[in-house]
Amino acid sequence: MRRIAAGLVLVAALSACSSPEPAQQPDFKLRVELTQGRVDEVRHTVQVSLHNDGPDKLIVEQVELQAPSFTGAETVRPNAWLPPGGLQVDVPLSYGKGICAGDDLKPKAKAAYVALRLHTENGPVQDVRLPVADPNPMLDKLLGIDCQQAYLDRQATLTFGPWTHLPSGWVDGTVIVRRTGFKGTITLREFVGSILLEVLPTPLRENTPKPYGVLPPGTDELKIPIVVDGERCTPHALAEIKKPYVFPAWVSLDGGEPLYTELKITDAEIAAFKPVIDACAAGHTQM
């Protein structure tokens, strides 16, 4: 699995924020970095990678990403064993949603920290706080993705249209591009399916030329017929997936660089896709 490391790995010999007599303090020597694989990208999560270079085995009770450029970051309680010797232990958590100001499409994330609650095998619980690399290319990237999507939402929306259930078990529908603010040319360069569901333009499916559609000035709506099938749906994907309804898309404005966004999902889409996923779970996705 591809991983994107969060730049420089920081090493810290840490004392507890509040501790007993100095002679009783454990010698914490921790390394921490943020990484992200392909599945993390879909789940809107990062992996907090921990390394213990100290002499004592540690138990990590709580991990929190303190990232002021994001809101809603998750606190997790893994109760993970962190043995000495530098062995990597990954703790996944949601980093929340980027806080965006204006129309800046390449924002820089503010300095972030990983807060840990941990203890040695027989020692008291300690709170420590580790800075992550700053500047941080990965957090910059994640913030930029959220800010690009927020910006595009002010220019155009990408939604699904009415659904028709087919005898095959697939569903026919439409991707609709609606102008909401931008006055120039809006180009829908491409959209793709989720981890479970394949979304393709019809009738050419994989052979459809790109871009998939262009909304010229003076026109407010563009419709692209699509089919949604379960050919990506496997037992492994079903077991692993946490967010089955993330459908990436790329849009450019007046011929500019492609900007990432996502097709909007409503209860109507969830209801339409459920039979396709149910067929996968039942083991008969061959159409």
Coordinates of C-alpha atoms in Angstrom, one line a residue:
M1 CA 0.0 0.0 0.0
R2 CA 1.3 3.4 -1.0
R3 CA 2.1 5.7 1.9
I4 CA 2.8 9.4 2.0
A5 CA 5.0 10.3 4.9
A6 CA 4.6 13.6 6.7
G7 CA 8.0 15.0 6.0
L8 CA 10.7 15.0 8.7
V9 CA 10.4 12.4 11.5
L10 CA 10.9 14.1 14.8
V11 CA 12.6 12.4 17.7
A12 CA 12.1 13.5 21.2
A13 CA 13.3 12.4 24.6
L14 CA 10.2 13.3 26.6
S15 CA 9.4 13.9 30.2
A16 CA 5.8 13.7 31.4
C17 CA 3.8 16.8 31.5
S18 CA 3.0 16.1 35.1
S19 CA 5.2 13.6 36.9
P20 CA 6.3 12.3 40.3
E21 CA 9.9 12.6 41.5
P22 CA 12.4 13.1 38.7
A23 CA 14.2 9.8 39.5
Q24 CA 11.0 7.9 38.8
Q25 CA 10.3 9.4 35.4
P26 CA 10.4 6.9 32.5
D27 CA 12.9 7.7 29.8
F28 CA 10.4 8.2 26.9
K29 CA 12.1 8.2 23.5
L30 CA 9.5 8.4 20.9
R31 CA 9.4 9.1 17.2
V32 CA 6.1 10.0 15.5
E33 CA 5.1 10.7 11.9
L34 CA 1.9 11.0 10.0
T35 CA 1.4 8.7 7.0
Q36 CA -1.5 8.0 4.6
G37 CA -2.3 5.1 2.3
R38 CA -4.9 4.8 -0.4
V39 CA -7.6 3.5 1.9
D40 CA -6.9 6.3 4.3
E41 CA -7.5 8.8 1.6
V42 CA -11.0 7.5 1.0
R43 CA -11.7 7.2 4.7
H44 CA -10.5 10.8 5.4
T45 CA -8.0 9.4 7.9
V46 CA -4.3 9.4 8.6
Q47 CA -2.1 6.9 10.4
V48 CA -0.2 8.2 13.4
S49 CA 3.0 6.0 13.3
L50 CA 4.7 5.6 16.6
H51 CA 8.2 4.2 17.3
N52 CA 9.5 3.5 20.8
D53 CA 13.3 3.9 21.0
G54 CA 13.4 3.9 24.8
P55 CA 14.2 0.9 27.0
D56 CA 10.7 0.4 28.4
K57 CA 7.6 -1.2 26.9
L58 CA 4.9 1.3 26.7
I59 CA 1.1 1.1 26.6
V60 CA -0.6 3.9 24.6
E61 CA -4.0 4.6 26.0
Q62 CA -5.0 7.6 23.9
V63 CA -3.9 9.3 20.7
E64 CA -5.1 12.8 19.6
L65 CA -4.2 14.8 16.6
Q66 CA -4.1 18.5 17.6
A67 CA -4.2 20.2 14.2
P68 CA -5.5 23.8 14.4
S69 CA -6.1 23.9 10.6
F70 CA -8.7 21.2 10.9
T71 CA -11.9 20.9 12.9
G72 CA -13.3 17.7 14.3
A73 CA -10.1 15.7 14.5
E74 CA -10.7 12.3 16.2
T75 CA -9.4 11.2 19.6
V76 CA -8.9 7.4 19.7
R77 CA -8.2 5.0 22.6
P78 CA -6.3 2.1 21.1
N79 CA -4.7 0.7 24.3
A80 CA -1.8 -0.3 22.0
W81 CA 1.4 -2.0 23.1
L82 CA 4.4 -0.2 22.0
P83 CA 7.5 -2.4 22.4
P84 CA 11.1 -1.0 22.6
G85 CA 13.4 -1.4 19.6
G86 CA 11.7 1.1 17.2
L87 CA 9.0 -1.3 16.0
Q88 CA 6.3 0.8 14.2
V89 CA 2.8 0.8 15.5
D90 CA 0.1 2.6 13.4
V91 CA -3.0 4.2 14.9
P92 CA -5.6 5.4 12.4
L93 CA -7.7 8.4 13.1
S94 CA -9.8 11.0 11.4
Y95 CA -8.2 14.4 10.9
G96 CA -11.5 16.1 10.6
K97 CA -12.2 18.8 8.0
G98 CA -10.0 21.6 6.8
I99 CA -10.7 25.2 7.9
C100 CA -10.5 27.3 4.8
A101 CA -10.2 31.1 4.4
G102 CA -11.3 32.7 1.2
D103 CA -10.4 31.2 -2.1
D104 CA -6.8 30.1 -1.3
L105 CA -6.4 26.8 -3.1
K106 CA -2.9 26.0 -1.8
P107 CA -3.1 26.9 1.9
K108 CA -0.4 26.0 4.4
A109 CA -1.4 24.0 7.5
K110 CA -0.6 25.4 10.9
A111 CA 1.8 23.6 13.2
A112 CA 0.3 20.4 14.6
Y113 CA 0.9 18.0 17.5
V114 CA 0.2 14.5 18.5
A115 CA -1.0 14.2 22.1
L116 CA -0.5 10.8 23.8
R117 CA -1.6 9.3 27.0
L118 CA 0.6 6.4 27.9
H119 CA 2.5 4.5 30.6
T120 CA 5.1 1.9 31.1
E121 CA 3.9 -1.6 32.0
N122 CA 3.8 -0.9 35.7
G123 CA 4.1 2.9 35.8
P124 CA 1.6 5.8 36.2
V125 CA -0.3 7.3 33.2
Q126 CA 1.6 10.2 31.6
D127 CA 0.6 12.8 29.1
V128 CA 3.0 13.8 26.4
R129 CA 2.7 16.1 23.4
L130 CA 4.9 15.6 20.3
P131 CA 5.2 18.1 17.4
V132 CA 4.9 16.8 13.9
A133 CA 7.1 18.1 11.1
D134 CA 6.4 21.8 10.4
P135 CA 6.0 22.7 7.6
N136 CA 4.1 19.5 6.9
P137 CA 3.6 18.6 3.2
M138 CA 1.0 16.0 3.9
L139 CA -1.2 18.2 6.1
D140 CA -0.8 21.0 3.5
K141 CA -2.1 18.5 0.9
L142 CA -5.1 17.4 3.0
L143 CA -6.0 21.0 3.8
G144 CA -5.7 21.9 0.1
I145 CA -8.1 19.1 -0.9
D146 CA -10.7 20.3 1.5
C147 CA -10.3 23.9 0.5
Q148 CA -10.5 23.1 -3.2
Q149 CA -13.7 21.2 -2.7
A150 CA -15.2 24.1 -0.6
Y151 CA -14.1 26.5 -3.4
L152 CA -15.7 24.4 -6.1
D153 CA -18.9 24.1 -4.2
R154 CA -19.2 27.8 -4.5
Q155 CA -18.7 27.6 -8.3
A156 CA -20.6 24.4 -9.3
T157 CA -22.2 21.4 -7.8
L158 CA -21.9 17.8 -8.9
T159 CA -24.9 15.6 -8.0
F160 CA -26.6 12.4 -9.1
G161 CA -29.9 12.4 -11.0
P162 CA -32.9 10.0 -10.8
W163 CA -32.2 6.3 -10.7
T164 CA -33.6 3.4 -12.7
H165 CA -33.0 -0.2 -11.4
L166 CA -32.0 -2.6 -14.2
P167 CA -32.9 -6.3 -14.4
S168 CA -29.1 -7.0 -14.2
G169 CA -29.1 -5.5 -10.7
W170 CA -27.2 -2.4 -11.8
V171 CA -28.7 1.1 -11.7
D172 CA -28.8 3.7 -14.4
G173 CA -28.7 7.3 -13.5
T174 CA -27.2 10.7 -14.3
V175 CA -24.4 12.9 -13.1
I176 CA -25.5 16.5 -13.1
V177 CA -23.2 19.6 -13.2
R178 CA -25.0 22.7 -12.1
R179 CA -23.5 26.2 -12.2
T180 CA -23.7 28.0 -8.8
G181 CA -21.2 30.9 -9.2
F182 CA -18.6 30.5 -11.8
K183 CA -19.5 32.3 -15.1
G184 CA -16.9 30.8 -17.4
T185 CA -16.4 27.3 -18.9
I186 CA -16.7 24.4 -16.4
T187 CA -15.1 21.1 -17.6
L188 CA -15.9 17.8 -15.9
R189 CA -12.7 16.0 -16.7
E190 CA -13.4 12.7 -15.0
F191 CA -15.3 11.0 -12.2
V192 CA -14.6 7.5 -10.7
G193 CA -16.4 5.0 -8.5
S194 CA -16.0 4.3 -4.8
I195 CA -14.1 1.4 -3.3
L196 CA -17.2 -0.8 -3.8
L197 CA -19.1 0.7 -6.7
E198 CA -18.0 1.4 -10.3
V199 CA -19.5 4.6 -11.8
L200 CA -19.1 4.9 -15.6
P201 CA -20.6 7.1 -18.4
T202 CA -22.8 5.3 -20.8
P203 CA -22.9 3.9 -23.4
L204 CA -19.1 3.6 -23.8
R205 CA -18.2 2.9 -20.2
E206 CA -14.4 2.6 -19.9
N207 CA -14.0 3.7 -23.5
T208 CA -15.6 7.1 -22.9
P209 CA -13.3 9.9 -24.0
K210 CA -12.2 12.5 -21.5
P211 CA -13.2 15.1 -20.5
Y212 CA -16.6 13.7 -19.8
G213 CA -18.4 17.0 -20.4
V214 CA -18.2 20.7 -20.8
L215 CA -20.6 23.4 -19.4
P216 CA -20.1 26.5 -21.6
P217 CA -20.8 30.0 -20.5
G218 CA -24.5 30.8 -20.6
T219 CA -25.5 27.2 -19.9
D220 CA -26.4 26.3 -16.3
E221 CA -26.7 22.5 -16.4
L222 CA -24.9 19.5 -17.9
K223 CA -26.2 15.9 -17.7
I224 CA -24.1 12.8 -18.3
P225 CA -25.8 9.4 -18.3
I226 CA -24.1 6.8 -16.1
V227 CA -24.4 3.2 -14.9
V228 CA -23.4 2.0 -11.4
D229 CA -22.4 -1.6 -10.9
G230 CA -20.9 -3.7 -8.2
E231 CA -17.9 -5.1 -10.1
R232 CA -15.5 -3.6 -7.6
C233 CA -17.4 -5.1 -4.7
T234 CA -15.5 -8.0 -3.1
P235 CA -15.8 -9.7 0.3
H236 CA -12.5 -8.1 1.2
A237 CA -13.7 -4.7 0.2
L238 CA -16.9 -5.2 2.1
A239 CA -15.1 -6.2 5.2
E240 CA -12.7 -3.2 5.1
I241 CA -14.7 -0.3 3.8
K242 CA -15.9 2.4 6.2
K243 CA -17.1 4.9 3.7
P244 CA -18.6 3.2 0.6
Y245 CA -20.1 6.3 -0.9
V246 CA -17.1 8.5 -1.7
F247 CA -17.0 9.3 -5.4
P248 CA -14.0 11.4 -6.5
A249 CA -14.3 13.8 -9.5
W250 CA -12.0 16.4 -11.1
V251 CA -13.2 19.7 -12.5
S252 CA -11.3 22.5 -14.3
L253 CA -12.5 26.1 -14.6
D254 CA -11.7 28.0 -17.9
G255 CA -9.2 25.4 -18.8
G256 CA -7.2 25.6 -15.6
E257 CA -5.6 22.7 -13.7
P258 CA -7.9 19.9 -12.5
L259 CA -9.4 20.5 -9.1
Y260 CA -10.5 17.6 -6.9
T261 CA -14.1 17.4 -5.6
E262 CA -16.6 14.6 -4.9
L263 CA -20.0 13.8 -6.2
K264 CA -22.7 14.7 -3.6
I265 CA -24.5 11.8 -2.0
T266 CA -28.1 12.0 -0.6
D267 CA -30.4 9.4 0.9
A268 CA -31.7 8.7 -2.6
E269 CA -28.3 7.5 -3.7
I270 CA -27.9 5.3 -0.6
A271 CA -31.2 3.7 -1.3
A272 CA -30.4 3.2 -5.0
F273 CA -27.0 1.7 -4.3
K274 CA -28.1 -0.6 -1.5
P275 CA -29.4 -3.4 -3.7
V276 CA -26.1 -3.4 -5.6
I277 CA -24.2 -3.8 -2.4
D278 CA -26.6 -6.3 -1.0
A279 CA -26.1 -8.4 -4.2
C280 CA -22.3 -8.3 -3.5
A281 CA -22.8 -9.4 0.1
A282 CA -24.9 -12.3 -1.1
G283 CA -22.2 -13.4 -3.4
H284 CA -23.9 -12.9 -6.8
T285 CA -22.4 -9.8 -8.4
Q286 CA -21.8 -11.5 -11.7
M287 CA -24.3 -9.7 -14.0

